[in-house]
Coordinates of N, CA, C and O and ligand atoms in Angstrom, one line a residue:
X1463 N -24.8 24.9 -162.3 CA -23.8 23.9 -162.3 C -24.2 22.7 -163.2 O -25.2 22.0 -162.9
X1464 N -23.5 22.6 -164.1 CA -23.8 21.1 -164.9 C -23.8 19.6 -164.1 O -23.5 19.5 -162.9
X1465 N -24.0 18.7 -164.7 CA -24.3 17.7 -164.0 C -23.3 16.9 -163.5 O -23.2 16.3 -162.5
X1466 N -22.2 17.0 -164.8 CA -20.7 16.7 -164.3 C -20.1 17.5 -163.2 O -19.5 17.2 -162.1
X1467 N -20.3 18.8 -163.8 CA -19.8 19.2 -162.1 C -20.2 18.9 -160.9 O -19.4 18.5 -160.0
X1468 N -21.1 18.9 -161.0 CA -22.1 17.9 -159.4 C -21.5 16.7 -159.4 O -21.0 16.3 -158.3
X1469 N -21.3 15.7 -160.6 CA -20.7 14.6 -160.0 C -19.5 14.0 -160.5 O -19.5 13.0 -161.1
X1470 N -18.5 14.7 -160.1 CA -16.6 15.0 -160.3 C -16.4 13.8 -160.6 O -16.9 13.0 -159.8
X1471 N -15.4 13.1 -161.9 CA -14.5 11.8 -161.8 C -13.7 12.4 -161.1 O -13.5 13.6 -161.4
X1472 N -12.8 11.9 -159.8 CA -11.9 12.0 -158.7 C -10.4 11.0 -159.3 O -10.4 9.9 -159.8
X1473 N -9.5 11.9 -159.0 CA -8.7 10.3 -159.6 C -7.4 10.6 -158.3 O -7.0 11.6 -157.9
X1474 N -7.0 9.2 -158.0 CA -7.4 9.2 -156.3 C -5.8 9.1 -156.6 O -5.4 8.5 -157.7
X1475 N -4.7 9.7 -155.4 CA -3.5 9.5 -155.3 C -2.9 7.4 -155.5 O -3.5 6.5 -155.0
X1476 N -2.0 7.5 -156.0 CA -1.5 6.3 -156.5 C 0.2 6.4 -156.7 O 0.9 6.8 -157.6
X1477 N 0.4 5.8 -155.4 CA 1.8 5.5 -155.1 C 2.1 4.0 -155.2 O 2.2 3.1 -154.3
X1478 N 2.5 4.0 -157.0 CA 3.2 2.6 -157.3 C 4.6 2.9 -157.3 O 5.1 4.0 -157.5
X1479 N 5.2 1.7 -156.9 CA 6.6 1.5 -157.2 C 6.7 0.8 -157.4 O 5.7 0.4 -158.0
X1480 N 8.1 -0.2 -157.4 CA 8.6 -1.6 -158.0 C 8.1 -2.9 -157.4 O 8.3 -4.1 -157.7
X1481 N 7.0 -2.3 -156.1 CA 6.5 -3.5 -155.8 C 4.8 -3.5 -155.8 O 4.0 -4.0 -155.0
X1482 N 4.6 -3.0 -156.6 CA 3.3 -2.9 -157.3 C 2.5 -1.4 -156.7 O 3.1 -0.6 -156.0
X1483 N 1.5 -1.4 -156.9 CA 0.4 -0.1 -156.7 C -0.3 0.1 -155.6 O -1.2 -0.7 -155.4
X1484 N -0.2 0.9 -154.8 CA -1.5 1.7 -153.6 C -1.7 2.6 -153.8 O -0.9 3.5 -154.0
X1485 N -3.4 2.7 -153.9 CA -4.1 4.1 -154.3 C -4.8 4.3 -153.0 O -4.9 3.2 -152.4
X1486 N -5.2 5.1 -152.3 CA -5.4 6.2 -151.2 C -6.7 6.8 -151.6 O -6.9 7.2 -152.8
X1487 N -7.8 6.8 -150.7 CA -9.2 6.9 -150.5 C -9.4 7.8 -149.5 O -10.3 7.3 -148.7
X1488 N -9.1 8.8 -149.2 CA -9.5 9.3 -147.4 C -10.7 10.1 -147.1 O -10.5 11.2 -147.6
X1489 N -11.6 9.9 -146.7 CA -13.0 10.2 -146.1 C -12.9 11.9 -145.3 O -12.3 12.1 -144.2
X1490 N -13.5 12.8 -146.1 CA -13.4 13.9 -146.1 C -12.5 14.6 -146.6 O -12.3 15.8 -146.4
X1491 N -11.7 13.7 -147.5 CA -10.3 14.9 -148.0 C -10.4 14.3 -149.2 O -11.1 15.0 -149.9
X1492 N -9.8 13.0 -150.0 CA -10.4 12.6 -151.3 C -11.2 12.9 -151.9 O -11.1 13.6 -152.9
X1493 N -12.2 12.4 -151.2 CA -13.9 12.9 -151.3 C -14.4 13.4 -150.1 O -14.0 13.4 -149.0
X1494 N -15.5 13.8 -150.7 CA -16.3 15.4 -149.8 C -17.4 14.6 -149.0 O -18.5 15.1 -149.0
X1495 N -17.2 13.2 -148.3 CA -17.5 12.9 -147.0 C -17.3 11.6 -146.7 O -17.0 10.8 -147.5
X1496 N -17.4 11.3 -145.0 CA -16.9 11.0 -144.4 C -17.7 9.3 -144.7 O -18.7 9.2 -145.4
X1497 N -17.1 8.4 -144.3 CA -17.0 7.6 -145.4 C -18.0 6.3 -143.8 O -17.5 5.9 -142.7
X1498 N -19.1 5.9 -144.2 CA -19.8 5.5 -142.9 C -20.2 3.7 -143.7 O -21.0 2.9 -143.2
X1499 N -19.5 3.5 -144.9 CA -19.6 2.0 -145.4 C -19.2 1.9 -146.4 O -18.8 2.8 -147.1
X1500 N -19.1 0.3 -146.9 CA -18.4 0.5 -148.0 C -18.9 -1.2 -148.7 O -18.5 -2.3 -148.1
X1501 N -19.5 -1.2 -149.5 CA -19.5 -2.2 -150.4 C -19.0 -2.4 -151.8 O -18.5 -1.5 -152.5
X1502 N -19.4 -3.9 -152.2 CA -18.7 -3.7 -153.4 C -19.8 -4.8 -154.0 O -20.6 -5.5 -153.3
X1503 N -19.4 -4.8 -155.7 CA -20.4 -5.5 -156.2 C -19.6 -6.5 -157.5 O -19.4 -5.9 -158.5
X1504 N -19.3 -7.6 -157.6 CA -19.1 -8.4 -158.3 C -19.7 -9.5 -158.7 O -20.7 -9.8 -158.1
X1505 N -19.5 -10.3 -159.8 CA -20.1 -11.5 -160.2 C -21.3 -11.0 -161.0 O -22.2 -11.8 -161.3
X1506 N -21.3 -10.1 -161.2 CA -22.6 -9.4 -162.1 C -21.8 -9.2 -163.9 O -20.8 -8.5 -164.2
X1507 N -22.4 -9.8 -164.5 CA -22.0 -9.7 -165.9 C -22.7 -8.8 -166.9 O -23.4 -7.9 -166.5
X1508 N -22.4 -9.1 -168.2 CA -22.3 -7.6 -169.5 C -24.0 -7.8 -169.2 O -24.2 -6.8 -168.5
X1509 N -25.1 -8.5 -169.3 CA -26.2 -8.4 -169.2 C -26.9 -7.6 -168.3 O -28.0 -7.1 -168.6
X1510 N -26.5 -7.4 -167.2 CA -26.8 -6.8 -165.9 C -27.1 -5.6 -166.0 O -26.5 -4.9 -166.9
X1511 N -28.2 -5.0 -165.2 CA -28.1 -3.4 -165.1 C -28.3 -3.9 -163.8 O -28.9 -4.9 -163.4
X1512 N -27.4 -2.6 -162.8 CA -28.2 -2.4 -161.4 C -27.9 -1.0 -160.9 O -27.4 -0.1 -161.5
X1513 N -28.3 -1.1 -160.0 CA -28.6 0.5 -159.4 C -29.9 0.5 -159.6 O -30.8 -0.1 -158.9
X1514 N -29.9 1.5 -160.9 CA -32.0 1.9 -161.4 C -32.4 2.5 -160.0 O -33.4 2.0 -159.3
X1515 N -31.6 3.5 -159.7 CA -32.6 4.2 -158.1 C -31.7 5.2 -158.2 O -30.8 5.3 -159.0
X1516 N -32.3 6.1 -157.1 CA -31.8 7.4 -157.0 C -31.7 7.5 -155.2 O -32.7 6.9 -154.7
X1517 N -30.9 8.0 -154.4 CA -30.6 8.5 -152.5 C -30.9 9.5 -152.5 O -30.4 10.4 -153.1
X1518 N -32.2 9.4 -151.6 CA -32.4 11.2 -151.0 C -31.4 11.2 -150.3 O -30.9 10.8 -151.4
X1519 N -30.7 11.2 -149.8 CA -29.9 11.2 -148.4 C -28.2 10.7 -148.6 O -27.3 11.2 -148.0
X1520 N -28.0 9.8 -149.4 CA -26.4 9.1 -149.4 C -25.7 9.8 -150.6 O -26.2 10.3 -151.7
X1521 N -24.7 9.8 -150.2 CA -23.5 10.2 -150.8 C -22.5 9.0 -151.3 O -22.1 8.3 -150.3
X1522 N -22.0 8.6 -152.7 CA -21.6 7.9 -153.2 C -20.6 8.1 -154.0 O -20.7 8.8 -155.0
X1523 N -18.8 7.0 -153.6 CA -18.3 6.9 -154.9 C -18.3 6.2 -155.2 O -18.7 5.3 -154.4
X1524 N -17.9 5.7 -156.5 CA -17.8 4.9 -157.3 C -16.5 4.0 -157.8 O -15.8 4.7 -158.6
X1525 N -16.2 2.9 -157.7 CA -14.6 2.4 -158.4 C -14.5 1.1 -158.4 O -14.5 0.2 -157.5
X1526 N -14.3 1.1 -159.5 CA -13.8 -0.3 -160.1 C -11.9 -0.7 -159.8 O -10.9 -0.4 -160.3
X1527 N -12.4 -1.7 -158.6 CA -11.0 -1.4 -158.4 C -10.3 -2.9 -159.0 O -9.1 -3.1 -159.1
X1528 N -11.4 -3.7 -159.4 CA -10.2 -5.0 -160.8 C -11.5 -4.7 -161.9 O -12.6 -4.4 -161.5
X1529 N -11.2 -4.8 -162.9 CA -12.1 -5.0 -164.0 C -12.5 -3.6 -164.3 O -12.0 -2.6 -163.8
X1530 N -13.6 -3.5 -165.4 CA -14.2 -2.5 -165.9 C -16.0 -2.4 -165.5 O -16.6 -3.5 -165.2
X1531 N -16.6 -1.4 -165.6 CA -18.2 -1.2 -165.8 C -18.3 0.3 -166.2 O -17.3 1.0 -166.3
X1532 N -19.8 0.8 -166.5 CA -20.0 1.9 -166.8 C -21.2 2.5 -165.6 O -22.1 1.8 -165.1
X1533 N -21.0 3.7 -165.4 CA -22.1 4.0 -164.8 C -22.6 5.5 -165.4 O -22.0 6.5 -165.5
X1534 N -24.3 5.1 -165.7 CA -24.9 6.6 -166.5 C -25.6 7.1 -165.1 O -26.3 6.6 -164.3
X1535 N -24.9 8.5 -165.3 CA -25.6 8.9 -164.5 C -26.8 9.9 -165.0 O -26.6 10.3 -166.1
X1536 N -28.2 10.6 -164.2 CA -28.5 11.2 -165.0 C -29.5 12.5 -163.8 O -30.0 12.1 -162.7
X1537 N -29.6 13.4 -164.0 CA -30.5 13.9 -163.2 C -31.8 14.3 -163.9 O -32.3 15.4 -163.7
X1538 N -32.2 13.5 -164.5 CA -33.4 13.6 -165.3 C -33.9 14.4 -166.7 O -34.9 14.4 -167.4
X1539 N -32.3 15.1 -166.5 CA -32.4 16.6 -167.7 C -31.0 16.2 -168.6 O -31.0 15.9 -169.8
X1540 N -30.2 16.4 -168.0 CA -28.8 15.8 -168.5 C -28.8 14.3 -168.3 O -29.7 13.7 -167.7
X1541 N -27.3 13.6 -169.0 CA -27.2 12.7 -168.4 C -25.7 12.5 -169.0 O -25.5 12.9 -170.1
X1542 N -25.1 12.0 -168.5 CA -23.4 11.1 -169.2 C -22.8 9.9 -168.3 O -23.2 9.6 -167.1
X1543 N -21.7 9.2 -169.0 CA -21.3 7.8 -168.9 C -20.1 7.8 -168.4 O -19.3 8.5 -169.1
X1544 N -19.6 7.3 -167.4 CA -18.5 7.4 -166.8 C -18.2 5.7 -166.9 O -18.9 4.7 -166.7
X1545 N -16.8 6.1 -167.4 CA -15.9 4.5 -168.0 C -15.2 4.3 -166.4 O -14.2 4.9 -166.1
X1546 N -15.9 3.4 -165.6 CA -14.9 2.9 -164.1 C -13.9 1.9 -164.8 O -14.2 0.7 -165.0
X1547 N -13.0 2.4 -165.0 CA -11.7 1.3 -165.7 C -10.3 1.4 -165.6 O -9.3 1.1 -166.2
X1548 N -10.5 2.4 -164.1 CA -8.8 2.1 -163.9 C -9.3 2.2 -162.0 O -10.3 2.8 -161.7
X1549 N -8.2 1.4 -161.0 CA -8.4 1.3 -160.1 C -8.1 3.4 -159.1 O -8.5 3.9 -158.1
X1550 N -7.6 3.7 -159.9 CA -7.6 4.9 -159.4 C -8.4 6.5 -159.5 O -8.4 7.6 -159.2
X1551 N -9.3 5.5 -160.4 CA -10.5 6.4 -161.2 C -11.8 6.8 -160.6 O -12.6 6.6 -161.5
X1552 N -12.4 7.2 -159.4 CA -13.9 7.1 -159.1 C -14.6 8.3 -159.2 O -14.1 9.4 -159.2
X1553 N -16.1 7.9 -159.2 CA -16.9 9.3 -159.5 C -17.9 9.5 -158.8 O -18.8 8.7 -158.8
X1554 N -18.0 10.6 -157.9 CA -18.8 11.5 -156.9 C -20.0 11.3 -157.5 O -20.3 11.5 -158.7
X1555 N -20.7 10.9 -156.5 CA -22.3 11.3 -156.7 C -23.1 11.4 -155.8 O -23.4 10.5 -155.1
X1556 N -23.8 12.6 -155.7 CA -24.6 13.6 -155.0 C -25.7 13.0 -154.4 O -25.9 12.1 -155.2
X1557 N -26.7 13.0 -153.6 CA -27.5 13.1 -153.6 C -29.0 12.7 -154.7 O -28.6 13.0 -155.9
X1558 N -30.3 12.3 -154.8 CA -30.8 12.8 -155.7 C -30.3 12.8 -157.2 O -30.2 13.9 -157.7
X1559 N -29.9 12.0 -157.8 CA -29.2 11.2 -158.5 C -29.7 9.8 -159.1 O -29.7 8.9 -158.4
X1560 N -29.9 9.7 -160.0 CA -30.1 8.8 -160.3 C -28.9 8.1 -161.2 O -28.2 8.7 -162.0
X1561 N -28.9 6.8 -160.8 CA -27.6 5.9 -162.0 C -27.8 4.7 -161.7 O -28.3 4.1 -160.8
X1562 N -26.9 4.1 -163.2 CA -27.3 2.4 -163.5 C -25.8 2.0 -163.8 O -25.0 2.2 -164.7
X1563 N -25.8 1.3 -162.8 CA -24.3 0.5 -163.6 C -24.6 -0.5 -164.6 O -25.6 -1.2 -164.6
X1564 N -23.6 -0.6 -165.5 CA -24.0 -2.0 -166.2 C -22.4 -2.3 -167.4 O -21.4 -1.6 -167.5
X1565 N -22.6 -3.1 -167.9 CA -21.1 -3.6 -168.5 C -20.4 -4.1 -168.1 O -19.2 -4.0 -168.4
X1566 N -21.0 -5.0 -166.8 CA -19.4 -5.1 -166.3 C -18.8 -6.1 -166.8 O -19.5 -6.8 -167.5
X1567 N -17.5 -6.5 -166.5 CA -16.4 -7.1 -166.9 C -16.4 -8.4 -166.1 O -16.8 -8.5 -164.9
X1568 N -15.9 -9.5 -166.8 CA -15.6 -10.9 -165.9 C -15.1 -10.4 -164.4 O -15.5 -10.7 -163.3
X1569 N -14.3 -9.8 -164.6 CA -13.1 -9.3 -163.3 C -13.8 -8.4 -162.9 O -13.2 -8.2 -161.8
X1570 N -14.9 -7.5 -162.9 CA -15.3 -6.4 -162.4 C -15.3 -6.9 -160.7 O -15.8 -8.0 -160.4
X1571 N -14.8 -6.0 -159.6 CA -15.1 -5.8 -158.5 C -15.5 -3.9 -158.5 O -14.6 -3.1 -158.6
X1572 N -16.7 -3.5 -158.4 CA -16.9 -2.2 -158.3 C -17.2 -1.9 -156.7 O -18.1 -2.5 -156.2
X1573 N -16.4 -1.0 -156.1 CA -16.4 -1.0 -154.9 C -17.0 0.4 -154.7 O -16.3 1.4 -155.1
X1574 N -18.4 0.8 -154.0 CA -19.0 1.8 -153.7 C -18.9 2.0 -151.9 O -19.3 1.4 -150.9
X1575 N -18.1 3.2 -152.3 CA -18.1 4.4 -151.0 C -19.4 5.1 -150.6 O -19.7 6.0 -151.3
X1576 N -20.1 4.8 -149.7 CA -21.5 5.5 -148.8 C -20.9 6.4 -147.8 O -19.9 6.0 -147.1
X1577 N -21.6 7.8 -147.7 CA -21.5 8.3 -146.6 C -22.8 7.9 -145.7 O -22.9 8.6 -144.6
X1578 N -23.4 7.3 -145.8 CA -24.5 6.8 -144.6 C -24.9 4.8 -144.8 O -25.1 4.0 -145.7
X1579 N -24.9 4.9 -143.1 CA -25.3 3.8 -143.4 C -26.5 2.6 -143.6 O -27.0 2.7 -142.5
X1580 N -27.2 1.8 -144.1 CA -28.5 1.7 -145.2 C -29.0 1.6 -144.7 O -28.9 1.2 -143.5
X1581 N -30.3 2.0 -145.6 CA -31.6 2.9 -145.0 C -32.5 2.2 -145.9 O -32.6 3.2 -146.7
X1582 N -33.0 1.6 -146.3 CA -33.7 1.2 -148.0 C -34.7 2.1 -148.2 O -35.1 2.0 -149.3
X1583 N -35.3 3.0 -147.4 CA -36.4 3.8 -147.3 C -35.7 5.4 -147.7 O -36.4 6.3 -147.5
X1584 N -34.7 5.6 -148.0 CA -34.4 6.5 -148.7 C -34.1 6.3 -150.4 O -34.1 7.2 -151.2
X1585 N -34.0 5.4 -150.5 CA -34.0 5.0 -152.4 C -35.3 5.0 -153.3 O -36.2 4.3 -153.0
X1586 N -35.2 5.9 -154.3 CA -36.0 6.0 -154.8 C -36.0 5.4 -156.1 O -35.4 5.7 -157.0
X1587 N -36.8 4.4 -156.0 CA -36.5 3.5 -157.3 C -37.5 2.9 -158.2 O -37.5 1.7 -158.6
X1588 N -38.3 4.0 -158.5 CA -39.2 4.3 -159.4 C -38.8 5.6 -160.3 O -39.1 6.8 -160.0
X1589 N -38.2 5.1 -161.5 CA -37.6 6.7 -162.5 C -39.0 7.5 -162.5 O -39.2 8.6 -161.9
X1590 N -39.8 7.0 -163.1 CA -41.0 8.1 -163.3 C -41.1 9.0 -161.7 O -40.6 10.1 -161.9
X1591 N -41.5 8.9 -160.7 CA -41.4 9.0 -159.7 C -40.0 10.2 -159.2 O -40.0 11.1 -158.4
X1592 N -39.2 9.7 -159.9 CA -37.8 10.4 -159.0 C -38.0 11.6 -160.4 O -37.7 12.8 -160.2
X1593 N -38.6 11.3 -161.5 CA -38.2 12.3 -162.2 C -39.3 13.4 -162.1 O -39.0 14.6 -162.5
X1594 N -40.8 13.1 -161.6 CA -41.6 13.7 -161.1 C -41.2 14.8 -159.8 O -41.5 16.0 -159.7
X1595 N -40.2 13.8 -158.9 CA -40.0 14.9 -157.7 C -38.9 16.1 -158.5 O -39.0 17.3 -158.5
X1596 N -38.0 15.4 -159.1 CA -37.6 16.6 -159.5 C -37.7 17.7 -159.8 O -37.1 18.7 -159.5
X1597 N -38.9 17.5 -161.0 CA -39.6 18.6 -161.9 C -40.0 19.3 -160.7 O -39.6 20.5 -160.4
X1598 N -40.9 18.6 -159.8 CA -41.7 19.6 -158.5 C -40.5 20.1 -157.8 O -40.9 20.8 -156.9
X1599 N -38.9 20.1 -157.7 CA -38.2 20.6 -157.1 C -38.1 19.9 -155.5 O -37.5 20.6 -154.7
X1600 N -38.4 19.2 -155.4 CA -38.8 18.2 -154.1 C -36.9 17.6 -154.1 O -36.6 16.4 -154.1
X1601 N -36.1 18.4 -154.1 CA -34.9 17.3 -154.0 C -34.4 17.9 -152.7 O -33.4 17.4 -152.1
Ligands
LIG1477 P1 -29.5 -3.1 -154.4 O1 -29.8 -1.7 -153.9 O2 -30.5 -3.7 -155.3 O3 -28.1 -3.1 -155.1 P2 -27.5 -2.2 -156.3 O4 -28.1 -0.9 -156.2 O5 -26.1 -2.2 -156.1 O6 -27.8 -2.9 -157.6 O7 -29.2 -4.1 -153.1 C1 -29.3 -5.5 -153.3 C2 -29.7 -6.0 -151.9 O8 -28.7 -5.7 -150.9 C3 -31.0 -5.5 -151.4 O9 -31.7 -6.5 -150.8 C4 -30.6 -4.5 -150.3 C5 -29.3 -5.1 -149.8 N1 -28.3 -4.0 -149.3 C6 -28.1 -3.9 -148.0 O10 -28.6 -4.6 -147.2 N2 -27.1 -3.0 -147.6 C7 -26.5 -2.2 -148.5 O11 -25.6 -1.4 -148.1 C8 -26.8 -2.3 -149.9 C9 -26.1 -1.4 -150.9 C10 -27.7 -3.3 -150.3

């Protein structure tokens, strides 16, 4: 399975009409789990990187629901760039994973879907390290 396949852009039902847009998120049927928090990350500008870790354990989407950012994702072998720039746009991410947001937009609100709730002792946030376990198959 390529790396994109493991981690699907989702593009999430969106029922606009004449009085503007609702897009629909549902925990186990949208996306492939159950949805146990939800933050979001703004006020971070084009300078910024964040993320730079990898979850043994959480499951993550991703969406920019005002503004724009990018997130690379990479599993240490592959890697590609997902454009979060439409409110109906988010992207699955697995496990064991590593990714960096960064770009974002004056308006950026990026709102990340967890299926678990935080743990800080499951992030791995040393690349050398996460790219070490990989090679050893440790995921
Ligand atoms: P951090 O993991 O650095 O954010 P990001 O990966 O989005 O760049 O988290 C920043 C701080 O917030 C850090 O002190 C841990 C805390 N935090 C929580 O307490 N709960 C959470 O769910 C998250 C995501 C972060």
């Amino acid at each position: 399975m390529t790396l994109k396949d493991r981690c699907p852009v989702i593009q999430f039902s969106d029922f606009g009409d004449e009085r503007g847009k609702l897009v629909v998120i549902e925990g186990g049927q949208t996306i492939p789990f159950d949805i146990a928090r939800v933050f979001y990350i703004y006020g971070s500008d084009s300078e910024v990187v964040r993320g730079q870790h990898a979850n043994r354990v959480s499951e993550f989407v991703l969406v920019n629901v005002a503004g724009t950012s990018k997130v690379r994702i990479t599993d240490g072998n592959e890697e590609f760039i997902v454009n979060l720039d439409r409110p109906m746009t988010g992207v699955y991410i697995p496990p064991m994973i590593w990714k960096d947001m960064y770009d974002f937009s004056p308006d950026s609100v990026l709102l990340c879907l967890a299926s678990t709730h935080y743990d800080g002792n499951e992030y791995i946030r040393d690349y050398e390290k996460y790219v070490a376990e990989i090679k050893a198959g440790n995921t």
